[in-house]
Amino acid sequence: MKKEILLMSLIVLGSALGHTQNPVPVMVRSPKEKMKFYPCSACHRPSTSLGEVPLTAQGQREGHRHRTLEFKHMPEVQECFICHGHQNPDTLVLLDGQSISYEQVPLLCGQCHGLKKGEWEKGLHGRLEGNWQTQKIKPICIECHDAHKPKFPKLKAFPPPHLPNLGKKKGDHHEMDSTSSKPH
């Protein structure tokens, strides 16, 4: 009995000590380097109206750039300003109107995808780069998902591999044993 109490005490103490140590910080990477059309302000000027999308001179020259954008996120909403800031084109905007940076995109996605955001925070959704001793990097939503079409395409399965012949004919391994009425 004393051994069990001592063992339990050591387990509890070890667990408590593990929680008092400073954990290695988890960082997020800025997605801006990989974004095709960033900064947005190169082509878009700030707007006071949600209905207009004022363009800079460069934006007027390159106005065709978003025509190839396929929007399949929320079929009922075809408005850029649900997520993108119209007063500051280089920011995102939450449903309450608060501007956030692109590094804070999990806050934006989490407004509608709260369960996935919770899983991401706990490490159950997405991945974690690094190890227990080094700085950890947690990719944010738009590093894996296209923000405008987040659902992954369906994958086509490959056919099964060909099995080696091994010199046996199909069905040979189930032949009847001559001394028995049952298959081997």
Short mmCIF file of N, CA and C in Angstrom, two decimals:
data_model
loop_
_atom_site.label_atom_id
_atom_site.label_comp_id
_atom_site.label_asym_id
_atom_site.label_seq_id
_atom_site.Cartn_x
_atom_site.Cartn_y
_atom_site.Cartn_z
N MET A 1 0.83 -1.20 0.00
CA MET A 1 0.00 0.00 0.00
C MET A 1 0.86 1.26 0.00
N LYS A 2 1.96 1.23 0.80
CA LYS A 2 2.83 2.39 0.87
C LYS A 2 3.50 2.65 -0.48
N LYS A 3 3.82 1.56 -1.21
CA LYS A 3 4.45 1.71 -2.52
C LYS A 3 3.52 2.44 -3.48
N GLU A 4 2.24 2.06 -3.46
CA GLU A 4 1.27 2.67 -4.36
C GLU A 4 1.10 4.16 -4.06
N ILE A 5 1.05 4.51 -2.77
CA ILE A 5 0.91 5.92 -2.38
C ILE A 5 2.15 6.70 -2.81
N LEU A 6 3.32 6.15 -2.61
CA LEU A 6 4.56 6.81 -3.02
C LEU A 6 4.59 6.99 -4.53
N LEU A 7 4.20 5.95 -5.26
CA LEU A 7 4.19 6.02 -6.72
C LEU A 7 3.21 7.08 -7.21
N MET A 8 2.01 7.11 -6.65
CA MET A 8 1.01 8.12 -7.04
C MET A 8 1.51 9.52 -6.72
N SER A 9 2.14 9.69 -5.57
CA SER A 9 2.68 11.00 -5.19
C SER A 9 3.73 11.46 -6.19
N LEU A 10 4.60 10.56 -6.61
CA LEU A 10 5.63 10.91 -7.58
C LEU A 10 5.02 11.28 -8.94
N ILE A 11 4.00 10.56 -9.34
CA ILE A 11 3.33 10.87 -10.61
C ILE A 11 2.69 12.25 -10.55
N VAL A 12 1.95 12.53 -9.48
CA VAL A 12 1.30 13.84 -9.34
C VAL A 12 2.34 14.95 -9.25
N LEU A 13 3.39 14.75 -8.48
CA LEU A 13 4.44 15.75 -8.34
C LEU A 13 5.14 15.99 -9.68
N GLY A 14 5.45 14.93 -10.38
CA GLY A 14 6.10 15.07 -11.69
C GLY A 14 5.22 15.80 -12.68
N SER A 15 3.94 15.51 -12.64
CA SER A 15 2.99 16.19 -13.52
C SER A 15 2.91 17.67 -13.19
N ALA A 16 2.86 18.00 -11.90
CA ALA A 16 2.79 19.40 -11.48
C ALA A 16 4.07 20.14 -11.85
N LEU A 17 5.21 19.51 -11.69
CA LEU A 17 6.48 20.15 -12.05
C LEU A 17 6.54 20.42 -13.55
N GLY A 18 6.00 19.52 -14.33
CA GLY A 18 6.01 19.72 -15.79
C GLY A 18 5.22 20.94 -16.20
N HIS A 19 4.17 21.28 -15.46
CA HIS A 19 3.34 22.44 -15.81
C HIS A 19 3.95 23.75 -15.35
N THR A 20 4.92 23.74 -14.47
CA THR A 20 5.49 24.99 -14.00
C THR A 20 6.63 25.46 -14.89
N GLN A 21 7.16 24.56 -15.73
CA GLN A 21 8.24 24.96 -16.62
C GLN A 21 7.69 25.86 -17.72
N ASN A 22 8.54 26.76 -18.21
CA ASN A 22 8.12 27.63 -19.30
C ASN A 22 8.05 26.82 -20.59
N PRO A 23 6.89 26.78 -21.23
CA PRO A 23 6.78 26.02 -22.47
C PRO A 23 7.50 26.76 -23.60
N VAL A 24 7.92 26.00 -24.61
CA VAL A 24 8.54 26.60 -25.79
C VAL A 24 7.44 27.36 -26.52
N PRO A 25 7.67 28.63 -26.89
CA PRO A 25 6.60 29.41 -27.54
C PRO A 25 6.25 28.86 -28.92
N VAL A 26 4.98 29.00 -29.27
CA VAL A 26 4.50 28.60 -30.58
C VAL A 26 4.30 29.87 -31.40
N MET A 27 4.92 29.93 -32.56
CA MET A 27 4.84 31.11 -33.41
C MET A 27 4.01 30.79 -34.65
N VAL A 28 3.47 31.84 -35.27
CA VAL A 28 2.82 31.69 -36.58
C VAL A 28 3.66 32.44 -37.60
N ARG A 29 3.68 31.93 -38.81
CA ARG A 29 4.42 32.56 -39.91
C ARG A 29 3.54 33.60 -40.57
N SER A 30 4.14 34.67 -41.06
CA SER A 30 3.38 35.65 -41.81
C SER A 30 3.07 35.08 -43.19
N PRO A 31 1.80 35.10 -43.59
CA PRO A 31 1.45 34.55 -44.90
C PRO A 31 1.73 35.52 -46.05
N LYS A 32 2.12 36.74 -45.73
CA LYS A 32 2.23 37.79 -46.76
C LYS A 32 3.24 37.45 -47.85
N GLU A 33 4.34 36.76 -47.48
CA GLU A 33 5.37 36.46 -48.48
C GLU A 33 4.84 35.53 -49.57
N LYS A 34 3.88 34.69 -49.25
CA LYS A 34 3.36 33.73 -50.22
C LYS A 34 2.11 34.23 -50.95
N MET A 35 1.61 35.39 -50.55
CA MET A 35 0.38 35.90 -51.15
C MET A 35 0.68 36.53 -52.51
N LYS A 36 -0.09 36.12 -53.52
CA LYS A 36 0.13 36.60 -54.88
C LYS A 36 -0.09 38.10 -55.02
N PHE A 37 -1.14 38.61 -54.43
CA PHE A 37 -1.55 39.99 -54.68
C PHE A 37 -1.35 40.91 -53.48
N TYR A 38 -0.34 40.66 -52.65
CA TYR A 38 -0.12 41.51 -51.48
C TYR A 38 1.04 42.45 -51.77
N PRO A 39 1.02 43.70 -51.38
CA PRO A 39 -0.03 44.35 -50.60
C PRO A 39 -1.22 44.75 -51.48
N CYS A 40 -2.39 44.64 -50.95
CA CYS A 40 -3.61 44.98 -51.66
C CYS A 40 -3.65 46.47 -52.01
N SER A 41 -3.03 47.28 -51.16
CA SER A 41 -3.04 48.73 -51.37
C SER A 41 -2.25 49.15 -52.61
N ALA A 42 -1.50 48.23 -53.21
CA ALA A 42 -0.82 48.55 -54.47
C ALA A 42 -1.85 48.80 -55.57
N CYS A 43 -2.98 48.12 -55.48
CA CYS A 43 -4.03 48.28 -56.50
C CYS A 43 -5.31 48.90 -55.97
N HIS A 44 -5.59 48.74 -54.67
CA HIS A 44 -6.85 49.22 -54.11
C HIS A 44 -6.62 50.38 -53.14
N ARG A 45 -7.41 51.44 -53.32
CA ARG A 45 -7.36 52.58 -52.39
C ARG A 45 -8.40 52.34 -51.29
N PRO A 46 -8.22 53.00 -50.14
CA PRO A 46 -9.25 52.90 -49.09
C PRO A 46 -10.59 53.41 -49.61
N SER A 47 -11.65 52.85 -49.08
CA SER A 47 -13.00 53.23 -49.50
C SER A 47 -13.85 53.50 -48.28
N THR A 48 -14.77 54.42 -48.41
CA THR A 48 -15.71 54.68 -47.32
C THR A 48 -17.02 53.95 -47.57
N SER A 49 -17.18 53.43 -48.77
CA SER A 49 -18.41 52.74 -49.13
C SER A 49 -18.11 51.27 -49.41
N LEU A 50 -18.96 50.39 -48.93
CA LEU A 50 -18.77 48.97 -49.17
C LEU A 50 -19.04 48.60 -50.63
N GLY A 51 -19.81 49.40 -51.32
CA GLY A 51 -20.18 49.08 -52.70
C GLY A 51 -19.10 49.38 -53.72
N GLU A 52 -18.16 50.25 -53.40
CA GLU A 52 -17.15 50.61 -54.40
C GLU A 52 -15.80 49.98 -54.08
N VAL A 53 -15.04 49.76 -55.12
CA VAL A 53 -13.69 49.22 -54.98
C VAL A 53 -12.77 50.16 -55.76
N PRO A 54 -12.35 51.27 -55.13
CA PRO A 54 -11.51 52.22 -55.86
C PRO A 54 -10.13 51.65 -56.14
N LEU A 55 -9.64 51.90 -57.36
CA LEU A 55 -8.35 51.36 -57.77
C LEU A 55 -7.31 52.46 -57.87
N THR A 56 -6.07 52.11 -57.62
CA THR A 56 -4.95 53.01 -57.85
C THR A 56 -4.64 52.95 -59.35
N ALA A 57 -3.68 53.74 -59.80
CA ALA A 57 -3.28 53.72 -61.21
C ALA A 57 -2.81 52.32 -61.61
N GLN A 58 -2.03 51.68 -60.73
CA GLN A 58 -1.56 50.32 -61.00
C GLN A 58 -2.75 49.37 -61.05
N GLY A 59 -3.70 49.56 -60.17
CA GLY A 59 -4.88 48.71 -60.14
C GLY A 59 -5.71 48.84 -61.41
N GLN A 60 -5.77 50.06 -61.96
CA GLN A 60 -6.51 50.26 -63.21
C GLN A 60 -5.79 49.56 -64.37
N ARG A 61 -4.45 49.57 -64.34
CA ARG A 61 -3.69 48.89 -65.40
C ARG A 61 -3.82 47.37 -65.28
N GLU A 62 -3.90 46.88 -64.05
CA GLU A 62 -3.92 45.43 -63.81
C GLU A 62 -5.27 44.95 -63.29
N GLY A 63 -6.32 45.61 -63.67
CA GLY A 63 -7.66 45.31 -63.17
C GLY A 63 -8.14 43.90 -63.44
N HIS A 64 -7.48 43.18 -64.31
CA HIS A 64 -7.89 41.83 -64.68
C HIS A 64 -7.40 40.77 -63.70
N ARG A 65 -6.58 41.11 -62.75
CA ARG A 65 -5.89 40.12 -61.91
C ARG A 65 -6.84 39.23 -61.10
N HIS A 66 -7.95 39.74 -60.62
CA HIS A 66 -8.86 38.93 -59.80
C HIS A 66 -9.90 38.18 -60.63
N ARG A 67 -9.88 38.35 -61.93
CA ARG A 67 -10.88 37.67 -62.77
C ARG A 67 -10.73 36.15 -62.72
N THR A 68 -9.53 35.68 -62.46
CA THR A 68 -9.32 34.23 -62.41
C THR A 68 -9.64 33.66 -61.03
N LEU A 69 -9.97 34.51 -60.08
CA LEU A 69 -10.26 34.07 -58.72
C LEU A 69 -11.57 33.29 -58.69
N GLU A 70 -11.52 32.08 -58.19
CA GLU A 70 -12.72 31.25 -58.07
C GLU A 70 -13.18 31.32 -56.62
N PHE A 71 -14.38 31.86 -56.40
CA PHE A 71 -14.89 32.05 -55.04
C PHE A 71 -15.92 30.97 -54.73
N LYS A 72 -15.50 29.98 -53.92
CA LYS A 72 -16.41 28.90 -53.50
C LYS A 72 -16.27 28.70 -52.00
N HIS A 73 -16.39 29.77 -51.25
CA HIS A 73 -16.28 29.67 -49.80
C HIS A 73 -17.68 29.67 -49.20
N MET A 74 -18.37 30.76 -49.39
CA MET A 74 -19.76 30.86 -48.92
C MET A 74 -20.60 31.22 -50.13
N PRO A 75 -21.30 30.28 -50.72
CA PRO A 75 -22.04 30.55 -51.96
C PRO A 75 -23.04 31.69 -51.84
N GLU A 76 -23.60 31.88 -50.66
CA GLU A 76 -24.61 32.93 -50.49
C GLU A 76 -23.99 34.32 -50.35
N VAL A 77 -22.68 34.41 -50.20
CA VAL A 77 -22.02 35.70 -50.04
C VAL A 77 -20.97 35.85 -51.13
N GLN A 78 -21.12 36.85 -51.97
CA GLN A 78 -20.15 37.12 -53.03
C GLN A 78 -19.48 38.48 -52.81
N GLU A 79 -19.39 38.92 -51.58
CA GLU A 79 -18.86 40.24 -51.25
C GLU A 79 -17.48 40.13 -50.63
N CYS A 80 -16.49 40.78 -51.22
CA CYS A 80 -15.11 40.73 -50.73
C CYS A 80 -14.99 41.31 -49.32
N PHE A 81 -15.81 42.33 -49.02
CA PHE A 81 -15.65 43.06 -47.77
C PHE A 81 -16.21 42.35 -46.55
N ILE A 82 -16.71 41.13 -46.71
CA ILE A 82 -17.08 40.32 -45.55
C ILE A 82 -15.81 40.01 -44.76
N CYS A 83 -14.71 39.78 -45.48
CA CYS A 83 -13.43 39.43 -44.84
C CYS A 83 -12.35 40.50 -45.03
N HIS A 84 -12.35 41.16 -46.17
CA HIS A 84 -11.31 42.15 -46.48
C HIS A 84 -11.73 43.54 -46.04
N GLY A 85 -10.77 44.29 -45.49
CA GLY A 85 -11.06 45.65 -45.05
C GLY A 85 -11.23 46.60 -46.22
N HIS A 86 -12.28 47.39 -46.22
CA HIS A 86 -12.45 48.37 -47.30
C HIS A 86 -11.81 49.71 -46.93
N GLN A 87 -11.71 50.01 -45.64
CA GLN A 87 -11.07 51.26 -45.23
C GLN A 87 -9.55 51.14 -45.25
N ASN A 88 -9.02 49.96 -45.03
CA ASN A 88 -7.59 49.69 -45.15
C ASN A 88 -7.46 48.37 -45.91
N PRO A 89 -7.17 48.44 -47.21
CA PRO A 89 -7.14 47.23 -48.03
C PRO A 89 -6.11 46.18 -47.59
N ASP A 90 -5.12 46.56 -46.80
CA ASP A 90 -4.08 45.61 -46.38
C ASP A 90 -4.43 44.88 -45.10
N THR A 91 -5.67 44.97 -44.64
CA THR A 91 -6.09 44.29 -43.43
C THR A 91 -7.30 43.41 -43.72
N LEU A 92 -7.60 42.56 -42.77
CA LEU A 92 -8.83 41.77 -42.79
C LEU A 92 -9.77 42.42 -41.78
N VAL A 93 -11.04 42.07 -41.83
CA VAL A 93 -11.99 42.67 -40.91
C VAL A 93 -12.90 41.59 -40.33
N LEU A 94 -13.08 41.66 -39.01
CA LEU A 94 -13.98 40.72 -38.33
C LEU A 94 -15.42 41.15 -38.53
N LEU A 95 -16.36 40.29 -38.17
CA LEU A 95 -17.78 40.61 -38.35
C LEU A 95 -18.21 41.82 -37.54
N ASP A 96 -17.50 42.12 -36.44
CA ASP A 96 -17.84 43.29 -35.64
C ASP A 96 -17.18 44.57 -36.16
N GLY A 97 -16.45 44.47 -37.28
CA GLY A 97 -15.82 45.64 -37.89
C GLY A 97 -14.38 45.88 -37.47
N GLN A 98 -13.87 45.12 -36.52
CA GLN A 98 -12.50 45.30 -36.04
C GLN A 98 -11.51 44.85 -37.11
N SER A 99 -10.51 45.69 -37.41
CA SER A 99 -9.46 45.34 -38.37
C SER A 99 -8.41 44.46 -37.72
N ILE A 100 -7.97 43.44 -38.45
CA ILE A 100 -6.91 42.55 -37.96
C ILE A 100 -5.90 42.34 -39.08
N SER A 101 -4.71 41.89 -38.71
CA SER A 101 -3.67 41.62 -39.71
C SER A 101 -3.84 40.21 -40.27
N TYR A 102 -3.14 39.95 -41.35
CA TYR A 102 -3.20 38.62 -41.96
C TYR A 102 -2.63 37.54 -41.06
N GLU A 103 -1.74 37.90 -40.15
CA GLU A 103 -1.21 36.92 -39.19
C GLU A 103 -2.28 36.45 -38.21
N GLN A 104 -3.36 37.21 -38.08
CA GLN A 104 -4.44 36.88 -37.15
C GLN A 104 -5.62 36.19 -37.86
N VAL A 105 -5.38 35.64 -39.04
CA VAL A 105 -6.45 35.04 -39.82
C VAL A 105 -7.23 33.96 -39.06
N PRO A 106 -6.64 33.20 -38.12
CA PRO A 106 -7.47 32.24 -37.38
C PRO A 106 -8.63 32.90 -36.62
N LEU A 107 -8.47 34.15 -36.19
CA LEU A 107 -9.60 34.86 -35.55
C LEU A 107 -10.73 35.04 -36.55
N LEU A 108 -10.38 35.40 -37.77
CA LEU A 108 -11.38 35.62 -38.82
C LEU A 108 -12.08 34.31 -39.17
N CYS A 109 -11.31 33.29 -39.46
CA CYS A 109 -11.89 31.99 -39.83
C CYS A 109 -12.70 31.39 -38.68
N GLY A 110 -12.22 31.61 -37.46
CA GLY A 110 -12.87 31.05 -36.28
C GLY A 110 -14.25 31.61 -36.00
N GLN A 111 -14.60 32.75 -36.62
CA GLN A 111 -15.94 33.30 -36.42
C GLN A 111 -17.01 32.36 -36.95
N CYS A 112 -16.72 31.69 -38.05
CA CYS A 112 -17.68 30.74 -38.64
C CYS A 112 -17.26 29.29 -38.40
N HIS A 113 -15.97 29.07 -38.28
CA HIS A 113 -15.44 27.71 -38.13
C HIS A 113 -14.87 27.54 -36.72
N GLY A 114 -15.68 27.81 -35.72
CA GLY A 114 -15.23 27.79 -34.33
C GLY A 114 -14.71 26.44 -33.86
N LEU A 115 -15.37 25.36 -34.27
CA LEU A 115 -14.91 24.03 -33.85
C LEU A 115 -13.53 23.73 -34.43
N LYS A 116 -13.31 24.05 -35.71
CA LYS A 116 -12.00 23.82 -36.33
C LYS A 116 -10.94 24.70 -35.68
N LYS A 117 -11.31 25.94 -35.33
CA LYS A 117 -10.34 26.83 -34.68
C LYS A 117 -9.94 26.24 -33.32
N GLY A 118 -10.90 25.72 -32.58
CA GLY A 118 -10.60 25.09 -31.29
C GLY A 118 -9.69 23.89 -31.46
N GLU A 119 -9.95 23.08 -32.49
CA GLU A 119 -9.09 21.93 -32.77
C GLU A 119 -7.69 22.39 -33.16
N TRP A 120 -7.60 23.48 -33.94
CA TRP A 120 -6.30 24.02 -34.36
C TRP A 120 -5.52 24.51 -33.14
N GLU A 121 -6.20 25.21 -32.24
CA GLU A 121 -5.53 25.72 -31.04
C GLU A 121 -4.98 24.59 -30.18
N LYS A 122 -5.70 23.46 -30.13
CA LYS A 122 -5.26 22.31 -29.32
C LYS A 122 -4.28 21.42 -30.06
N GLY A 123 -4.03 21.72 -31.33
CA GLY A 123 -3.11 20.90 -32.12
C GLY A 123 -3.75 19.70 -32.77
N LEU A 124 -5.09 19.64 -32.80
CA LEU A 124 -5.79 18.51 -33.40
C LEU A 124 -6.07 18.71 -34.88
N HIS A 125 -6.04 19.95 -35.34
CA HIS A 125 -6.27 20.28 -36.75
C HIS A 125 -5.04 21.01 -37.25
N GLY A 126 -4.58 20.66 -38.41
CA GLY A 126 -3.36 21.29 -38.93
C GLY A 126 -2.14 20.52 -38.47
N ARG A 127 -1.03 21.20 -38.48
CA ARG A 127 0.22 20.54 -38.08
C ARG A 127 1.05 21.51 -37.25
N LEU A 128 2.10 21.00 -36.65
CA LEU A 128 3.01 21.80 -35.84
C LEU A 128 4.42 21.47 -36.30
N GLU A 129 5.18 22.50 -36.66
CA GLU A 129 6.55 22.30 -37.13
C GLU A 129 7.51 22.60 -35.99
N GLY A 130 8.58 21.85 -35.91
CA GLY A 130 9.55 22.01 -34.83
C GLY A 130 9.53 20.78 -33.95
N ASN A 131 10.20 20.87 -32.80
CA ASN A 131 10.17 19.75 -31.86
C ASN A 131 10.08 20.29 -30.44
N TRP A 132 10.17 19.42 -29.47
CA TRP A 132 9.94 19.83 -28.08
C TRP A 132 10.98 20.79 -27.56
N GLN A 133 12.16 20.88 -28.18
CA GLN A 133 13.22 21.77 -27.70
C GLN A 133 13.30 23.07 -28.48
N THR A 134 12.87 23.07 -29.73
CA THR A 134 13.02 24.26 -30.57
C THR A 134 11.73 25.06 -30.61
N GLN A 135 11.85 26.22 -31.22
CA GLN A 135 10.67 27.05 -31.41
C GLN A 135 9.70 26.32 -32.34
N LYS A 136 8.44 26.32 -31.98
CA LYS A 136 7.43 25.64 -32.78
C LYS A 136 6.74 26.66 -33.69
N ILE A 137 6.43 26.22 -34.89
CA ILE A 137 5.70 27.07 -35.83
C ILE A 137 4.41 26.36 -36.18
N LYS A 138 3.30 27.07 -36.01
CA LYS A 138 1.98 26.51 -36.31
C LYS A 138 1.45 27.24 -37.54
N PRO A 139 1.36 26.55 -38.69
CA PRO A 139 0.82 27.20 -39.88
C PRO A 139 -0.63 27.64 -39.65
N ILE A 140 -0.97 28.80 -40.17
CA ILE A 140 -2.33 29.31 -40.02
C ILE A 140 -3.20 28.80 -41.17
N CYS A 141 -4.49 29.02 -41.06
CA CYS A 141 -5.49 28.47 -41.97
C CYS A 141 -5.13 28.60 -43.44
N ILE A 142 -4.75 29.82 -43.86
CA ILE A 142 -4.55 30.06 -45.29
C ILE A 142 -3.22 29.53 -45.82
N GLU A 143 -2.42 28.90 -44.97
CA GLU A 143 -1.22 28.24 -45.48
C GLU A 143 -1.56 26.87 -46.06
N CYS A 144 -2.65 26.27 -45.61
CA CYS A 144 -3.08 24.97 -46.14
C CYS A 144 -4.34 25.10 -47.00
N HIS A 145 -5.24 26.00 -46.62
CA HIS A 145 -6.52 26.16 -47.31
C HIS A 145 -6.51 27.43 -48.15
N ASP A 146 -7.06 27.36 -49.36
CA ASP A 146 -7.28 28.55 -50.18
C ASP A 146 -8.43 29.30 -49.51
N ALA A 147 -8.20 30.55 -49.15
CA ALA A 147 -9.22 31.31 -48.42
C ALA A 147 -10.51 31.48 -49.21
N HIS A 148 -10.43 31.49 -50.52
CA HIS A 148 -11.61 31.69 -51.35
C HIS A 148 -12.26 30.38 -51.77
N LYS A 149 -11.56 29.28 -51.60
CA LYS A 149 -12.07 27.94 -51.94
C LYS A 149 -11.41 26.95 -50.99
N PRO A 150 -11.80 26.95 -49.69
CA PRO A 150 -11.06 26.20 -48.67
C PRO A 150 -11.18 24.69 -48.70
N LYS A 151 -12.22 24.16 -49.31
CA LYS A 151 -12.40 22.71 -49.31
C LYS A 151 -11.37 22.08 -50.23
N PHE A 152 -10.70 21.05 -49.73
CA PHE A 152 -9.71 20.36 -50.55
C PHE A 152 -10.41 19.60 -51.67
N PRO A 153 -9.81 19.54 -52.86
CA PRO A 153 -10.44 18.76 -53.94
C PRO A 153 -10.42 17.27 -53.59
N LYS A 154 -11.41 16.57 -54.13
CA LYS A 154 -11.46 15.12 -53.89
C LYS A 154 -10.29 14.46 -54.59
N LEU A 155 -9.69 13.50 -53.92
CA LEU A 155 -8.55 12.79 -54.48
C LEU A 155 -9.02 11.54 -55.21
N LYS A 156 -8.40 11.27 -56.34
CA LYS A 156 -8.70 10.05 -57.07
C LYS A 156 -7.78 8.95 -56.54
N ALA A 157 -8.36 7.85 -56.15
CA ALA A 157 -7.56 6.75 -55.59
C ALA A 157 -6.78 6.05 -56.70
N PHE A 158 -5.57 5.66 -56.38
CA PHE A 158 -4.76 4.88 -57.31
C PHE A 158 -5.26 3.43 -57.30
N PRO A 159 -5.05 2.70 -58.40
CA PRO A 159 -5.44 1.28 -58.39
C PRO A 159 -4.52 0.52 -57.44
N PRO A 160 -4.96 -0.65 -56.97
CA PRO A 160 -4.11 -1.42 -56.05
C PRO A 160 -2.86 -1.91 -56.78
N PRO A 161 -1.81 -2.19 -56.05
CA PRO A 161 -0.59 -2.67 -56.70
C PRO A 161 -0.78 -4.10 -57.22
N HIS A 162 -0.01 -4.44 -58.24
CA HIS A 162 -0.05 -5.81 -58.76
C HIS A 162 0.73 -6.70 -57.81
N LEU A 163 0.13 -7.82 -57.43
CA LEU A 163 0.79 -8.76 -56.53
C LEU A 163 1.72 -9.67 -57.33
N PRO A 164 2.82 -10.09 -56.77
CA PRO A 164 3.72 -10.98 -57.51
C PRO A 164 3.06 -12.34 -57.73
N ASN A 165 3.40 -12.99 -58.82
CA ASN A 165 2.80 -14.27 -59.20
C ASN A 165 3.30 -15.41 -58.33
N LEU A 166 4.55 -15.48 -58.01
CA LEU A 166 5.19 -16.51 -57.18
C LEU A 166 5.02 -17.93 -57.73
N GLY A 167 4.71 -18.06 -59.02
CA GLY A 167 4.65 -19.37 -59.67
C GLY A 167 3.41 -20.18 -59.36
N LYS A 168 2.45 -19.67 -58.64
CA LYS A 168 1.24 -20.42 -58.32
C LYS A 168 0.10 -19.92 -59.20
N LYS A 169 -0.74 -20.84 -59.59
CA LYS A 169 -1.92 -20.47 -60.35
C LYS A 169 -3.00 -20.03 -59.37
N LYS A 170 -3.87 -19.20 -59.86
CA LYS A 170 -4.96 -18.72 -59.02
C LYS A 170 -5.78 -19.92 -58.53
N GLY A 171 -5.99 -20.03 -57.24
CA GLY A 171 -6.77 -21.10 -56.65
C GLY A 171 -5.96 -22.29 -56.20
N ASP A 172 -4.67 -22.36 -56.55
CA ASP A 172 -3.82 -23.50 -56.16
C ASP A 172 -3.69 -23.65 -54.66
N HIS A 173 -3.69 -22.58 -53.93
CA HIS A 173 -3.44 -22.66 -52.49
C HIS A 173 -4.66 -23.17 -51.70
N HIS A 174 -5.77 -23.40 -52.35
CA HIS A 174 -6.95 -23.92 -51.66
C HIS A 174 -7.32 -25.32 -52.14
N GLU A 175 -6.37 -26.03 -52.71
CA GLU A 175 -6.66 -27.38 -53.18
C GLU A 175 -6.93 -28.30 -51.99
N MET A 176 -7.63 -29.36 -52.27
CA MET A 176 -7.96 -30.33 -51.23
C MET A 176 -6.74 -31.19 -50.91
N ASP A 177 -6.58 -31.47 -49.64
CA ASP A 177 -5.54 -32.41 -49.20
C ASP A 177 -6.05 -33.82 -49.54
N SER A 178 -5.20 -34.65 -50.15
CA SER A 178 -5.64 -35.98 -50.59
C SER A 178 -6.03 -36.90 -49.43
N THR A 179 -5.54 -36.62 -48.22
CA THR A 179 -5.85 -37.48 -47.08
C THR A 179 -7.04 -36.97 -46.27
N SER A 180 -7.60 -35.83 -46.65
CA SER A 180 -8.68 -35.24 -45.86
C SER A 180 -9.80 -34.78 -46.79
N SER A 181 -10.98 -34.65 -46.22
CA SER A 181 -12.10 -34.14 -47.01
C SER A 181 -12.23 -32.62 -46.89
N LYS A 182 -11.34 -32.00 -46.11
CA LYS A 182 -11.36 -30.54 -45.90
C LYS A 182 -10.18 -29.89 -46.61
N PRO A 183 -10.33 -28.64 -47.06
CA PRO A 183 -9.17 -27.93 -47.62
C PRO A 183 -8.09 -27.82 -46.56
N HIS A 184 -6.85 -27.75 -46.97
CA HIS A 184 -5.69 -27.73 -46.07
C HIS A 184 -5.97 -26.83 -44.91
#
